[in-house]
Coordinates of C-alpha atoms in Angstrom, one line a residue:
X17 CA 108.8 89.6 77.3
X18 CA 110.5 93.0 75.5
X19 CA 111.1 95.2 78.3
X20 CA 110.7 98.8 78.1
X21 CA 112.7 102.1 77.2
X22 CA 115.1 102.9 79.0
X23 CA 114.9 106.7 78.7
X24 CA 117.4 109.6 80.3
X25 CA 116.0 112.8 80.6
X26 CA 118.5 115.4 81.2
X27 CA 117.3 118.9 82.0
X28 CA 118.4 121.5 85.1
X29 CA 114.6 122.4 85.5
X30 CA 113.9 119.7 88.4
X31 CA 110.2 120.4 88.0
X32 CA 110.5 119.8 84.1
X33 CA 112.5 116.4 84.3
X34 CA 109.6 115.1 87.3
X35 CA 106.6 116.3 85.1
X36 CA 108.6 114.5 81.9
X37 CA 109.2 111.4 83.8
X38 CA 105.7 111.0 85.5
X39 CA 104.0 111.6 82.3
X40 CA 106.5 108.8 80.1
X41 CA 106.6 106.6 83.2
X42 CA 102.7 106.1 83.2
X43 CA 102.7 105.3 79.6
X44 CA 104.9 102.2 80.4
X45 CA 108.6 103.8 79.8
X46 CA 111.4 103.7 81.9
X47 CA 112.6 106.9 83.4
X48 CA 116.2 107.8 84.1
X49 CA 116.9 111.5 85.8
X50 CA 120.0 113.8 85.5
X51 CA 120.0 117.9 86.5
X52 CA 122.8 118.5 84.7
X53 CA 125.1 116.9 82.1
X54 CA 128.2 115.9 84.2
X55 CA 125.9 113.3 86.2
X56 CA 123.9 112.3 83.2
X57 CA 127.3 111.0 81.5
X58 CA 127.7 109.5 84.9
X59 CA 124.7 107.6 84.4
X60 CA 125.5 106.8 80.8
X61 CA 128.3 104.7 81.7
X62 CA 126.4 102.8 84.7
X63 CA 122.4 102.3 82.9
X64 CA 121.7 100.9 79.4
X65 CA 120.2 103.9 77.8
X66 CA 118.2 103.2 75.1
X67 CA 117.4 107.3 74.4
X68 CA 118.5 110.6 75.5
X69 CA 116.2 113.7 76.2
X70 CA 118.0 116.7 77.2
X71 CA 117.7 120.5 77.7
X72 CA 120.0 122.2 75.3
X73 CA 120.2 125.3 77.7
X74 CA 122.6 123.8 80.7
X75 CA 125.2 125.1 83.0
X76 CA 128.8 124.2 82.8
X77 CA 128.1 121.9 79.9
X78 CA 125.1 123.1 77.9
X79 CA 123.1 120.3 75.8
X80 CA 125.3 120.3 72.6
X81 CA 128.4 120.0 74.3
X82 CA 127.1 117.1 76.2
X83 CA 125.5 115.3 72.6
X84 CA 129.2 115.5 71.9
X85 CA 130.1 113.9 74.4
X86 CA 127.5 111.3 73.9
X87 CA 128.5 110.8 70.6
X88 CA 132.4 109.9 71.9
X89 CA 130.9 107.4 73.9
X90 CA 128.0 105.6 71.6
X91 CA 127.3 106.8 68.0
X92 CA 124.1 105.4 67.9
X93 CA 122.1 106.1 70.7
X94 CA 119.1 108.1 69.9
X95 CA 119.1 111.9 71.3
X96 CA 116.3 114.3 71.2
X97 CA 117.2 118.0 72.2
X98 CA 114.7 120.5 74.2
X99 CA 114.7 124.6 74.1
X100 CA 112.5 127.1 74.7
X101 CA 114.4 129.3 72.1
X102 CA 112.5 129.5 68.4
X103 CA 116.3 130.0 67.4
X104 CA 119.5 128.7 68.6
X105 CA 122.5 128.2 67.2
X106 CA 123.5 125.5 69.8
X107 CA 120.7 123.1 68.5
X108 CA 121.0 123.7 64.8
X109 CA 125.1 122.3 65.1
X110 CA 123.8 119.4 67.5
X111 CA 121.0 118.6 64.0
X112 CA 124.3 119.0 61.3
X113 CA 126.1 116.6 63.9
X114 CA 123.2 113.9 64.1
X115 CA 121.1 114.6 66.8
X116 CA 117.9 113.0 66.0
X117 CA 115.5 116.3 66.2
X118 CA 114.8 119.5 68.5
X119 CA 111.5 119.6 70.6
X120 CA 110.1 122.9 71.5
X121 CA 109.2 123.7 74.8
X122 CA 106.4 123.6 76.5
X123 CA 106.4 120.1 75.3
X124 CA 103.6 118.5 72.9
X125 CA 103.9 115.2 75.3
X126 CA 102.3 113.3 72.1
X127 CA 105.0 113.4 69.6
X128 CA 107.2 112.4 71.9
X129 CA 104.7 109.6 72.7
X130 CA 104.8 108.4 68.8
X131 CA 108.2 109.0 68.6
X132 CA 109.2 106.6 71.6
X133 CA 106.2 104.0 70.9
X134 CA 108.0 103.6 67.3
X135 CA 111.9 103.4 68.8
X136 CA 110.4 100.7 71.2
X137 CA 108.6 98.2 68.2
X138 CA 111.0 95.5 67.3
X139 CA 111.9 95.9 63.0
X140 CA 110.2 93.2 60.9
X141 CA 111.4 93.4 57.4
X142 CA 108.8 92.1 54.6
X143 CA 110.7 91.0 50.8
X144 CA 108.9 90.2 48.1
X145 CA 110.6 89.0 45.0
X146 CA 110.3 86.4 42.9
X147 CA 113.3 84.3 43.5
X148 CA 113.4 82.5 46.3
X149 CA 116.9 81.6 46.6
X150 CA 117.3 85.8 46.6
X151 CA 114.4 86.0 49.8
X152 CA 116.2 83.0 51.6
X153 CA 119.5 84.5 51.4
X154 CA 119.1 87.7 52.1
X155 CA 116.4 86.9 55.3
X156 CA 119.1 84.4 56.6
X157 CA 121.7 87.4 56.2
X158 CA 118.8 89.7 58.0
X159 CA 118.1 87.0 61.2
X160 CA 122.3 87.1 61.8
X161 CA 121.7 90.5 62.9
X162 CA 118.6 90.2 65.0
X163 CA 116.3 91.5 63.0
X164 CA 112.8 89.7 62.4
X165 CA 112.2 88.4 58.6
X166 CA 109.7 87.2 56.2
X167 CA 109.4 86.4 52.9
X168 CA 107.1 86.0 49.8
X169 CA 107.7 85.0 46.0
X170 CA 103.8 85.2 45.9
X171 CA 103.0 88.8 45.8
X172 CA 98.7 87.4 46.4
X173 CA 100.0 86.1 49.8
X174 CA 100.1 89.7 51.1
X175 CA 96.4 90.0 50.4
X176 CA 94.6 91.0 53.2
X177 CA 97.6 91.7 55.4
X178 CA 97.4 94.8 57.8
X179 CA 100.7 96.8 58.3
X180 CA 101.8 98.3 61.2
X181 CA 104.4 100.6 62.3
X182 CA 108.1 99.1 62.5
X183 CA 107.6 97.1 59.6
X184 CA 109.7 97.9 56.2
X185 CA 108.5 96.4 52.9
X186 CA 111.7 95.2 50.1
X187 CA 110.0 94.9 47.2
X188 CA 111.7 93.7 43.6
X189 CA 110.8 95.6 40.4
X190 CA 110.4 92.6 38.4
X191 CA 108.0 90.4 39.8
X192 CA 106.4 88.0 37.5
X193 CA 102.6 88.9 37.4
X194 CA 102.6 92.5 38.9
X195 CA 105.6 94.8 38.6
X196 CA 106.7 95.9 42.0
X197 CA 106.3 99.2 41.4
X198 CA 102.2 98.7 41.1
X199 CA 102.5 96.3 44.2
X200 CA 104.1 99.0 46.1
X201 CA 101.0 101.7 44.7
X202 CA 98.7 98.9 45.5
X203 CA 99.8 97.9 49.5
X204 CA 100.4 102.3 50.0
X205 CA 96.8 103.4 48.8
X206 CA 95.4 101.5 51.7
X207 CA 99.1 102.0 54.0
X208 CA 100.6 105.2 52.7
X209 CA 103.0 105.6 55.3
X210 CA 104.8 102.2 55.4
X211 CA 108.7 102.4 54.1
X212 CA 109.2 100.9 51.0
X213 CA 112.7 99.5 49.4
X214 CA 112.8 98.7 45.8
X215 CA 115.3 96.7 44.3
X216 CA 116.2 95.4 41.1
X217 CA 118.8 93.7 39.1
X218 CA 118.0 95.9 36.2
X219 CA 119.7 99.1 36.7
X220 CA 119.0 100.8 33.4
X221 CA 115.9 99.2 32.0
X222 CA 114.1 99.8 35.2
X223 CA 115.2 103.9 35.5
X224 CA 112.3 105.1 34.7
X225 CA 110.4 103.3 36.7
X226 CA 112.7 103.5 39.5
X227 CA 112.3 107.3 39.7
X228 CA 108.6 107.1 39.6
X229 CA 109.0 105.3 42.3
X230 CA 111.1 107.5 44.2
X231 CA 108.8 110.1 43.3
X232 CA 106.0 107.9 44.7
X233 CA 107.4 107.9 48.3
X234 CA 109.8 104.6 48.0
X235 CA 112.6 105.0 50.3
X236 CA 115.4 104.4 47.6
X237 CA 116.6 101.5 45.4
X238 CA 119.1 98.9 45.6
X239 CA 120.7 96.8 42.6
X240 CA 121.6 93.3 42.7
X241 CA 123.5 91.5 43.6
X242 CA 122.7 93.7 46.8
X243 CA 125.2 94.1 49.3
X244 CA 123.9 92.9 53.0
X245 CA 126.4 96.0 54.5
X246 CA 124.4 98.3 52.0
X247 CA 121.3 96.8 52.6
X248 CA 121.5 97.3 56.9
X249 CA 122.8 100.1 56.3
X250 CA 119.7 101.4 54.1
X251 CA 117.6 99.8 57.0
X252 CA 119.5 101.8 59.3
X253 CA 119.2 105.2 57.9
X254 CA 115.3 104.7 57.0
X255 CA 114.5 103.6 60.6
X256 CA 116.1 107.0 61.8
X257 CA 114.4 108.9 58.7
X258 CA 111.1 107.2 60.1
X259 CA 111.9 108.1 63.9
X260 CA 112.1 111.4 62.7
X261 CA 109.3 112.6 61.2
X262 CA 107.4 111.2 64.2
X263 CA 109.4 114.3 65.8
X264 CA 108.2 116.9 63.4
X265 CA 111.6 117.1 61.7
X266 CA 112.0 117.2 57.7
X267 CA 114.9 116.8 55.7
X268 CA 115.7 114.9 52.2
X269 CA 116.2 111.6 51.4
X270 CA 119.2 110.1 49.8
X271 CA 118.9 107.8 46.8

């Protein structure tokens, strides 16, 4: 059985961090309570954290300083930063430093919702090429590093299959009796949000098409032979680009 989120919530408002807390705990998270920053690193080193909400707006170490100090610790621990200030200087350096996004106060309780129900699915990673040799090694690669994998060199065995959130589609270019890029229009007029991959292993024949389907919403392309460190990495950056817009936050994709 997956257990459930571990989530710190950081803020020197007691009544703010109880309301927080009730509010995730009865939608099935775990909660974790600090008043101030000193203790919550405290409890950093002592719980498995899984994410970090915190007040920007602190005493002796205000919310940015203490994403820093996160950061020192674990790089990839997710941390989402409150403020009841439209404008603060403070929060935009925590955003250039990689803090996942900024929530206004008074909280809207339902992004945060979406945000945690996405950070909590487990990944499953969907390719669809043609060469099976290319899904085998590239899913056995994928399962080394815990992350759930299936395959298809028949693009008709996706008919009828529903998508759901934490699921990432790798699709090739060059499939044999639909080009991927139609696959991928085909799957997103019924799924528009679902992150989509292309890859190919022809860089310049395929340009054109490949920007289309940039243009179309795919995440980016990949060329073969493709990398597995690219390729997680890729993963990687879409899940947090994914995570993000569930918090409202907007910035550009990199090819």
């Amino acid at each position: 059985m997956k257990k459930s989120l571990n989530v710190l919530v950081v803020d020197d408002d007691r009544m703010m961090v109880k309301t927080i807390c009730d509010i995730l705990e009865i939608s099935g998270f775990n909660c974790i309570k600090a008043l101030n920053a000193s203790d919550a690193l405290e409890l950093l080193s002592t719980n498995e954290i899984d994410c970090v909400l915190t007040d920007i707006k602190m005493p002796n170490m205000n919310g940015a300083e203490f994403f820093r100090e996160i950061r020192q610790r674990d790089s990839e621990i997710p941390v989402v930063l409150m403020t009841a200030y439209a404008k603060n200087e403070l929060v935009d350096q925590a955003l250039i430093e990689g803090a996942m996004s900024v929530l206004n106060k008074p909280l809207d309780i339902n992004i945060l919702l979406n945000f945690l129900n996405l950070l909590e699915r487990e990944l499953y990673v969907l390719i669809v090429d043609d060469n099976y040799q290319f899904c085998k090694t590239m899913a056995d690669l994928l399962k080394l590093r815990d992350i759930n994998v299936a395959y298809y060199t028949d693009y008709s065995e996706l008919d009828g299959r529903i998508w759901s959130e934490g699921e990432i589609l790798i699709v090739d270019l060059n499939l044999k009796r639909i080009s991927g890029y139609d696959l991928m229009k085909k799957i997103r007029s019924e799924f528009p949000f679902l992150p989509v991959i292309i890859v190919t292993g022809y860089r310049n024949e395929h340009q054109e098409t490949i920007d289309m389907a940039i243009s179309d919403s795919a995440f980016t392309c990949l060329f073969k032979p493709v990398d597995i460190n690219e390729l997680i990495s890729t993963i990687n950056r879409l899940i947090k680009y994914e995570l993000k817009k569930k918090l409202g936050f907007r910035f550009n994709k990199k090819r």
